[in-house]
Amino acid sequence: MSKGDSPHRDEVELVDQTDTDVSTPTLPDKADRLEVQKEVRQVLEANKGLFLTADIIAAVTNYSEGHVRTHLHELADSDTKVERERRYKEIYGVVLFGNFVVLTDDRDQLLEVVKTYRISEFDKAQSMSKSELRSFIIDELASQEVTSKTDKLYFGIPA
């Protein structure tokens, strides 16, 4: 008899939670929350005039990105110096054999695209300028040009 055919497969184990080992979940105390906010604010003040994303501040403070983002919103809502700004960026790319490929201004990246999708043209591509490479990829390899937008939330203290 396999384990899936066991007559005991539908049984539920009941766990007694009346022991003293079970503790009630608690929120971090106010001092800990203020310490995180203080560290996040220090990063913003040290970079006055720059607007940073939550993931950058999280890397500096060694807190999780979500935790930092929560404190950034609290600071932006309560502190008049901390501002929130949404920035948009257009991403230009092409569809090559069903794959979306971002086209940058980096010649090495463009050569890598040719090498990956049309190795037979790689030697010819190596002698092309950056603009010729882009045109070649768009005209000869791509089935479609695509423009996409991305946005991120930045926080900072204006200079």
N, CA and C of each residue as an Amber inpcrd file, in Angstrom:
protein
   477
   0.8560000  -1.1680000   0.0000000   0.0000000   0.0000000   0.0000000
   0.9070000   1.2370000   0.0000000   0.6470000   2.1320000  -0.9280000
   1.4600000   3.3330000  -0.9910000   1.0300000   4.3140000   0.0860000
   1.8720000   5.2940000   0.3160000   1.5890000   6.2940000   1.3440000
   0.3090000   7.0660000   1.0270000   0.0590000   7.3220000  -0.2560000
  -1.1560000   8.0350000  -0.6640000  -2.4130000   7.2310000  -0.4050000
  -2.2890000   5.8890000  -0.3400000  -3.4490000   5.0220000  -0.1070000
  -3.6640000   4.7220000   1.3740000  -2.8610000   5.3100000   2.2350000
  -2.9450000   5.0410000   3.6520000  -4.3100000   5.4450000   4.1940000
  -4.9010000   4.6190000   5.0460000  -6.2040000   4.9810000   5.6250000
  -6.0980000   6.1620000   6.5790000  -4.8740000   6.5520000   6.9730000
  -4.6710000   7.6430000   7.9210000  -4.3390000   8.9680000   7.2400000
  -4.4210000   9.0130000   5.9150000  -3.9700000  10.2170000   5.2000000
  -4.8350000  11.4420000   5.4600000  -6.0830000  11.2630000   5.8640000
  -6.9760000  12.3940000   6.0860000  -7.0610000  12.8090000   7.5490000
  -6.3000000  12.1560000   8.3960000  -6.3420000  12.4990000   9.8060000
  -5.6600000  13.8360000  10.0510000  -6.1520000  14.5710000  11.0000000
  -5.5920000  15.8660000  11.3630000  -5.0330000  15.7590000  12.7660000
  -3.8060000  16.2410000  12.9410000  -3.2090000  16.2260000  14.2620000
  -3.6100000  17.4980000  14.9900000  -4.1860000  17.3550000  16.1720000
  -4.5810000  18.5000000  16.9810000  -3.4390000  18.8520000  17.9190000
  -3.1370000  20.1360000  17.9700000  -2.0450000  20.6010000  18.8220000
  -2.6530000  21.4570000  19.9170000  -2.3130000  21.1210000  21.1610000
  -2.8010000  21.8790000  22.2970000  -1.9750000  23.1510000  22.4290000
  -2.6160000  24.3030000  22.3470000  -1.8970000  25.5700000  22.4250000
  -2.1530000  26.2930000  23.7400000  -2.4720000  25.5500000  24.7500000
  -2.7060000  26.1730000  26.0480000  -1.4460000  26.1600000  26.9050000
  -0.3660000  25.6090000  26.3690000   0.8970000  25.5880000  27.1010000
   1.4020000  27.0010000  27.3410000   2.3330000  27.1150000  28.2420000
   2.9480000  28.4090000  28.5130000   4.0350000  28.7290000  27.4880000
   4.3760000  27.7700000  26.5970000   5.4000000  27.9870000  25.5770000
   4.8950000  28.8950000  24.4530000   3.6020000  29.0450000  24.3380000
   3.0320000  29.8480000  23.2530000   3.0030000  31.3030000  23.6910000
   3.5820000  32.1680000  22.8690000   3.5890000  33.5780000  23.2310000
   2.7480000  34.3740000  22.2430000   2.2420000  35.4750000  22.6980000
   1.4350000  36.3550000  21.8610000   2.3650000  37.1950000  21.0070000
   2.0860000  37.2800000  19.7050000   2.9500000  38.1180000  18.8670000
   2.8690000  39.5760000  19.2980000   3.9930000  40.2570000  19.2020000
   4.0320000  41.6560000  19.6100000   4.6110000  42.4990000  18.4940000
   4.2750000  43.7550000  18.5030000   4.8470000  44.7020000  17.5600000
   6.1790000  45.1810000  18.1130000   7.0870000  45.6100000  17.2310000
   8.3490000  46.1480000  17.7480000   8.0470000  47.3550000  18.6350000
   8.8140000  47.5000000  19.6950000   8.5250000  48.6330000  20.5710000
   8.8830000  49.9490000  19.8770000   8.3490000  51.0100000  20.4130000
   8.4740000  52.3220000  19.7790000   9.9370000  52.7430000  19.6310000
  10.7720000  52.3960000  20.5900000  12.1890000  52.7660000  20.5220000
  12.8650000  52.1190000  19.3120000  12.5320000  50.8320000  19.0410000
  13.1040000  50.1490000  17.8710000  12.6400000  50.7940000  16.5730000
  11.3420000  51.1370000  16.5120000  10.8080000  51.7730000  15.3000000
  11.4640000  53.1300000  15.0690000  11.6500000  53.8900000  16.1390000
  12.2840000  55.2010000  16.0120000  13.7430000  55.0720000  15.5930000
  14.4100000  54.0090000  16.0420000  15.8030000  53.7810000  15.6550000
  15.9160000  53.5210000  14.1510000  15.0150000  52.7310000  13.6070000
  15.0140000  52.4630000  12.1670000  14.7690000  53.7670000  11.4080000
  13.7640000  54.5240000  11.8440000  13.4740000  55.8010000  11.1810000
  14.6630000  56.7450000  11.2560000  15.3490000  56.7310000  12.3920000
  16.5090000  57.6030000  12.5650000  17.6120000  57.2240000  11.5710000
  17.8640000  55.9270000  11.4160000  18.8920000  55.4720000  10.4770000
  18.5140000  55.8050000   9.0290000  17.2490000  55.5910000   8.6790000
  16.7800000  55.8910000   7.3240000  16.9280000  57.3880000   7.0630000
  16.5510000  58.2020000   8.0390000  16.6590000  59.6540000   7.8830000
  18.1110000  60.0950000   7.7530000  19.0070000  59.4550000   8.4910000
  20.4360000  59.7870000   8.4110000  20.9800000  59.5220000   7.0040000
  20.5340000  58.4410000   6.3880000  20.9710000  58.1400000   5.0190000
  20.4840000  59.2310000   4.0740000  19.2260000  59.6450000   4.2410000
  18.6820000  60.7060000   3.3780000  19.4270000  62.0190000   3.5970000
  19.7260000  62.3570000   4.8510000  20.4430000  63.6060000   5.1460000
  21.8690000  63.5760000   4.6150000  22.5130000  62.4240000   4.6870000
  23.8800000  62.2890000   4.1850000  23.9300000  62.4230000   2.6660000
  22.7980000  62.1870000   2.0230000  22.7140000  62.2660000   0.5670000
  21.7520000  63.3750000   0.1450000  21.7500000  64.4570000   0.8990000
  20.8460000  65.5790000   0.6340000  21.0150000  66.0420000  -0.8170000
  19.8870000  66.2370000  -1.4750000  19.8980000  66.6530000  -2.8740000
  19.7600000  65.4790000  -3.8290000  19.9990000  64.2650000  -3.3280000
  19.8270000  63.0570000  -4.1390000  18.5390000  62.3650000  -3.7190000
  17.8780000  61.7510000  -4.6660000  16.6850000  60.9750000  -4.3470000
  17.0270000  59.5080000  -4.5360000  16.7520000  58.7030000  -3.5080000
  17.1470000  57.2990000  -3.4770000  15.9240000  56.3970000  -3.4080000
  16.0620000  55.1840000  -3.9080000  14.9850000  54.2010000  -3.8230000
  15.1070000  53.4290000  -2.5100000  14.0380000  52.7540000  -2.1350000
  14.0200000  51.9860000  -0.8910000  15.0810000  50.8790000  -0.9090000
  15.3200000  50.2640000  -2.0710000  16.2970000  49.1750000  -2.1120000
  17.7140000  49.6790000  -1.8570000  18.0340000  50.8890000  -2.2830000
  19.3630000  51.4510000  -2.0220000  19.5220000  51.7350000  -0.5300000
  18.5090000  52.3560000   0.0640000  18.5740000  52.6760000   1.4960000
  18.5970000  51.3950000   2.3270000  17.8700000  50.3800000   1.8890000
  17.8700000  49.0960000   2.5900000  19.2720000  48.4760000   2.5830000
  19.9740000  48.5870000   1.4660000  21.3300000  48.0380000   1.3870000
  22.2780000  48.7680000   2.3380000  22.0880000  50.0700000   2.4760000
  22.9490000  50.8670000   3.3560000  22.6590000  50.5790000   4.8250000
  21.3870000  50.4760000   5.1660000  20.9980000  50.3090000   6.5760000
  20.9380000  48.8560000   7.0310000  20.9550000  47.9290000   6.0950000
  20.8780000  46.4950000   6.3840000  19.5140000  46.0720000   6.9440000
  18.4660000  46.8110000   6.5930000  17.0900000  46.4090000   6.8990000
  16.4600000  45.9140000   5.6000000  15.3330000  45.2270000   5.6980000
  14.6710000  44.7450000   4.4870000  14.0890000  45.9200000   3.7040000
  13.9500000  45.7220000   2.4010000  13.4300000  46.7790000   1.5340000
  12.0110000  47.1880000   1.9470000  11.1630000  46.2310000   2.2630000
   9.7920000  46.5340000   2.6750000   9.7400000  47.3250000   3.9710000
  10.6010000  46.9590000   4.8960000  10.6650000  47.6450000   6.1880000
  11.0990000  49.0980000   5.9890000  12.1170000  49.2910000   5.1660000
  12.6080000  50.6380000   4.8830000  11.5410000  51.4470000   4.1500000
  10.8760000  50.8230000   3.1870000   9.8420000  51.5400000   2.4220000
   8.7270000  52.0440000   3.3400000   8.3280000  51.2180000   4.3060000
   7.3000000  51.6270000   5.2690000   7.7440000  52.8800000   6.0190000
   8.9800000  52.8900000   6.4790000   9.4960000  54.0390000   7.2270000
   9.6920000  55.2610000   6.3280000  10.0560000  55.0470000   5.0830000
  10.1850000  56.1690000   4.1530000   8.8340000  56.8550000   3.9380000
   7.7890000  56.0490000   3.7820000   6.4440000  56.6360000   3.6200000
   6.0330000  57.3950000   4.8780000   6.3290000  56.8290000   6.0460000
   6.0010000  57.5230000   7.2980000   6.7400000  58.8480000   7.3870000
   8.0210000  58.8480000   7.0150000   8.8000000  60.0860000   7.0490000
   8.2490000  61.1010000   6.0460000   7.9180000  60.6440000   4.8610000
   7.3970000  61.5630000   3.8350000   6.0420000  62.1330000   4.2480000
   5.2340000  61.3370000   4.9580000   3.9180000  61.8120000   5.3980000
   4.0180000  62.7720000   6.5820000   5.0210000  62.5660000   7.4450000
   5.0770000  63.3710000   8.6680000   6.1530000  64.4510000   8.6590000
   7.2040000  64.2580000   7.9250000   8.3380000  65.1840000   7.9280000
   8.2790000  66.0390000   6.6630000   8.2220000  67.3340000   6.8010000
   8.0780000  68.1980000   5.6370000   9.3360000  68.2370000   4.7770000
  10.4930000  67.8450000   5.3160000  11.7230000  67.8790000   4.5290000
  11.8710000  66.6710000   3.6040000  11.3660000  65.5140000   4.0180000
  11.4870000  64.3000000   3.2020000  10.3880000  64.3050000   2.1530000
  10.8040000  64.1810000   0.9040000   9.8410000  64.1990000  -0.1980000
   9.8640000  62.8720000  -0.9410000   8.7280000  62.5820000  -1.5510000
   8.5370000  61.3670000  -2.3400000   8.3760000  61.8110000  -3.7860000
   9.0040000  61.1050000  -4.7080000   8.9250000  61.4840000  -6.1180000
   8.8720000  60.2300000  -6.9820000   7.8970000  60.1590000  -7.8730000
   7.7930000  59.0300000  -8.7920000   8.4790000  59.4180000 -10.0920000
   9.4110000  58.5900000 -10.5230000  10.1430000  58.8670000 -11.7610000
   9.8790000  57.7570000 -12.7720000   9.7080000  58.1850000 -14.0080000
   9.4310000  57.2560000 -15.0940000  10.6440000  57.1450000 -16.0000000
  10.8260000  55.9880000 -16.5610000  11.9290000  55.7630000 -17.4750000
  11.4050000  54.9400000 -18.6420000  11.7220000  55.3760000 -19.8480000
  11.3340000  54.6060000 -21.0210000  12.4060000  53.5810000 -21.3190000
  11.9570000  52.3960000 -21.6230000  12.8700000  51.3240000 -21.9920000
  12.5690000  50.9570000 -23.4280000  13.5870000  51.0290000 -24.2660000
  13.4220000  50.7340000 -25.6790000  14.0160000  49.3640000 -25.9560000
  13.2710000  48.5580000 -26.6620000  13.7660000  47.2350000 -26.9890000
  13.1350000  46.7000000 -28.2530000  13.4840000  45.4810000 -28.5640000
  12.9640000  44.8050000 -29.7470000  12.5760000  43.3830000 -29.3710000
  11.7510000  42.7740000 -30.2140000  11.4040000  41.3700000 -30.0380000
  12.2420000  40.5740000 -31.0280000  13.0580000  39.6800000 -30.4890000
  13.9190000  38.8270000 -31.3040000  13.5670000  37.3740000 -31.0290000
  13.0190000  36.7150000 -32.0150000  12.6620000  35.3010000 -31.9030000
  11.8320000  35.0310000 -30.6500000  10.8820000  35.9280000 -30.3910000
   9.9670000  35.7800000 -29.2690000  10.4850000  36.3090000 -27.9440000
  11.7010000  36.8140000 -27.9080000  12.2870000  37.3400000 -26.6650000
  12.3600000  38.8570000 -26.7130000  12.0070000  39.5170000 -25.6010000
  12.1630000  40.9590000 -25.4990000  13.6100000  41.2510000 -25.1340000
  14.2710000  42.0740000 -25.9450000  15.6720000  42.4060000 -25.7240000
  15.7970000  43.9230000 -25.6400000  16.3510000  44.4080000 -24.5440000
  16.5610000  45.8420000 -24.3580000  17.7720000  46.2600000 -25.1890000
  17.6060000  47.3460000 -25.9420000  18.7240000  47.8920000 -26.7110000
  19.2850000  49.0980000 -25.9690000  20.5110000  48.9800000 -25.5300000
  21.1650000  50.0670000 -24.8000000  22.0880000  50.8240000 -25.7540000
  22.8030000  51.7780000 -25.2070000  23.7970000  52.5120000 -25.9890000
  25.1880000  51.9070000 -25.8340000  25.2550000  50.7270000 -25.2720000
  26.5210000  50.0500000 -25.0520000  26.8360000  49.1530000 -26.2560000
  27.9220000  49.4600000 -26.9540000  28.2960000  48.7260000 -28.1670000
  28.5180000  47.2410000 -27.8670000  29.1490000  46.9320000 -26.7270000
  29.4040000  45.5360000 -26.3670000  28.0970000  44.7590000 -26.1840000
  27.1060000  45.4110000 -25.5910000  25.8040000  44.7520000 -25.4110000
  25.1500000  44.4920000 -26.7630000  25.2530000  45.4540000 -27.6810000
  24.6750000  45.2850000 -29.0140000  25.3780000  44.1530000 -29.7720000
  26.6960000  44.0760000 -29.6330000  27.4390000  42.9660000 -30.2580000
  27.0040000  41.6220000 -29.6730000  26.7710000  41.6020000 -28.3750000
  26.3230000  40.3690000 -27.7200000  24.9640000  39.9330000 -28.2550000
  24.0910000  40.8910000 -28.5670000  22.7800000  40.5720000 -29.1470000
  22.9750000  39.9000000 -30.5030000  23.8410000  40.4630000 -31.3380000
  24.1090000  39.8690000 -32.6520000  24.7160000  38.4790000 -32.4780000
  25.6520000  38.3480000 -31.5620000  26.3080000  37.0570000 -31.3100000
  25.2960000  36.0010000 -30.8670000  24.3410000  36.4120000 -30.0400000
  23.3390000  35.4880000 -29.5200000  22.3010000  35.0930000 -30.5630000
  21.8610000  36.0630000 -31.3690000  20.7290000  35.8100000 -32.2610000
  21.0950000  35.6100000 -33.7340000  22.3120000  35.9850000 -34.1290000
  22.7280000  35.7540000 -35.5180000  24.2460000  35.6640000 -35.5580000
  24.7620000  34.5660000 -35.0530000  26.2070000  34.3660000 -34.9510000
  26.8890000  34.4560000 -36.3080000  26.1890000  34.1040000 -37.3650000
  26.7910000  34.1330000 -38.7000000  27.1560000  35.5500000 -39.1420000
  26.5340000  36.5660000 -38.5400000  26.7990000  37.9620000 -38.8860000
  27.7320000  38.6490000 -37.8860000  28.2390000  37.8930000 -36.9210000
  29.0250000  38.4980000 -35.8450000  30.3110000  39.1600000 -36.3490000
  31.0360000  38.4820000 -37.2570000  32.2850000  39.0700000 -37.7810000
  32.0020000  40.3990000 -38.4730000  30.9490000  40.4450000 -39.2630000
  30.5480000  41.6800000 -39.9520000  30.1480000  42.7540000 -38.9250000
  29.4450000  42.3320000 -37.8880000  28.9520000  43.2640000 -36.8690000
  30.0920000  43.9090000 -36.0800000  31.1810000  43.2000000 -35.9130000
  32.3040000  43.7350000 -35.1420000  32.9060000  44.9840000 -35.7790000
  32.7430000  45.1340000 -37.0850000  33.2910000  46.3150000 -37.7620000
  32.2770000  47.4640000 -37.8390000  31.0720000  47.2470000 -37.3300000
  30.0220000  48.2780000 -37.3920000  30.1360000  49.2580000 -36.2280000
  29.6820000  50.4870000 -36.4830000  29.5880000  51.4820000 -35.4130000
  28.3730000  51.1530000 -34.5410000  28.2570000  51.8580000 -33.4350000
  27.1270000  51.6340000 -32.5290000  25.7920000  51.8810000 -33.2290000
  25.6820000  52.9670000 -33.9870000  24.4180000  53.2730000 -34.6760000
  24.1300000  52.2600000 -35.7820000  25.1780000  51.7800000 -36.4590000
  24.9780000  50.7550000 -37.4860000  24.5070000  49.4420000 -36.8550000
  25.0660000  49.1070000 -35.6960000  24.6440000  47.8950000 -34.9840000
  23.1680000  47.9660000 -34.5970000  22.7660000  49.0990000 -34.0260000
  21.3580000  49.2810000 -33.6380000  20.4500000  49.1300000 -34.8520000
  20.8200000  49.7870000 -35.9400000  20.0100000  49.7050000 -37.1680000
  19.9500000  48.2740000 -37.6950000  21.0730000  47.5890000 -37.6720000
  21.1240000  46.2070000 -38.1270000  20.1890000  45.3280000 -37.2980000
  20.2540000  45.4700000 -35.9870000  19.4080000  44.6640000 -35.1020000
  17.9370000  44.9710000 -35.3540000  17.6040000  46.2520000 -35.4590000
  16.2050000  46.6520000 -35.6670000  15.6940000  46.2100000 -37.0380000
  16.4960000  46.4520000 -38.0810000  16.0450000  46.1920000 -39.4530000
  16.1540000  44.7330000 -39.8660000  17.2000000  44.0590000 -39.4380000
  17.4760000  42.7070000 -39.9320000  17.0550000  41.5800000 -38.9910000
  17.0970000  41.8200000 -37.6890000  16.8380000  40.7360000 -36.7380000
  15.4790000  40.8250000 -36.0430000  15.0640000  42.0250000 -35.7300000
  13.8670000  42.2050000 -34.8970000  12.5850000  41.9870000 -35.6830000
  11.6270000  41.3760000 -35.0150000  10.3030000  41.2400000 -35.6150000
   9.3990000  42.3820000 -35.1900000   9.8000000  43.1060000 -34.1350000
   8.9700000  44.1920000 -33.6120000   9.8140000  45.1050000 -32.7210000
   9.5220000  46.4050000 -32.7600000  10.1390000  47.3580000 -31.8370000
   9.1480000  47.6030000 -30.7060000   9.6660000  47.7240000 -29.4910000
   8.8070000  47.8700000 -28.3210000   9.3570000  48.9780000 -27.4250000
   8.4650000  49.8450000 -26.9640000   8.8310000  50.8400000 -25.9640000
   7.9900000  50.5650000 -24.7330000   8.6430000  50.4690000 -23.6110000
   7.9540000  50.1920000 -22.3610000   8.3530000  51.2600000 -21.3540000
   7.5060000  51.4770000 -20.3670000   7.8180000  52.4440000 -19.3170000
   7.8990000  51.7070000 -17.9910000   8.7990000  52.1830000 -17.1740000
   8.8960000  51.6750000 -15.8150000   8.9070000  52.8760000 -14.8870000
   8.4260000  52.6910000 -13.7010000   8.4590000  53.7920000 -12.7470000
   8.9120000  53.2770000 -11.3910000   9.5590000  54.1600000 -10.6620000
  10.0280000  53.8410000  -9.3230000   9.7620000  55.0240000  -8.4200000
   9.6060000  54.7180000  -7.1610000   9.3820000  55.7530000  -6.1660000
  10.7240000  56.0840000  -5.5090000  11.0630000  57.3810000  -5.5210000
  12.3120000  57.8570000  -4.9370000  11.9840000  58.7390000  -3.7300000
  12.8760000  58.7300000  -2.7530000  12.7270000  59.5510000  -1.5550000
  13.9950000  60.3540000  -1.3580000  13.8420000  61.5800000  -0.8620000
  15.0130000  62.3800000  -0.6080000  14.6790000  63.6760000   0.0970000
  15.7470000  64.3790000   0.4500000  15.6340000  65.7100000   1.0430000
  16.2590000  66.6620000   0.0300000  15.4680000  67.5780000  -0.5360000
  16.0210000  68.4850000  -1.5290000  17.1640000  69.3270000  -0.9500000
  18.1210000  69.6510000  -1.7920000  19.2820000  70.4310000  -1.3490000
  18.8790000  71.8600000  -1.0320000
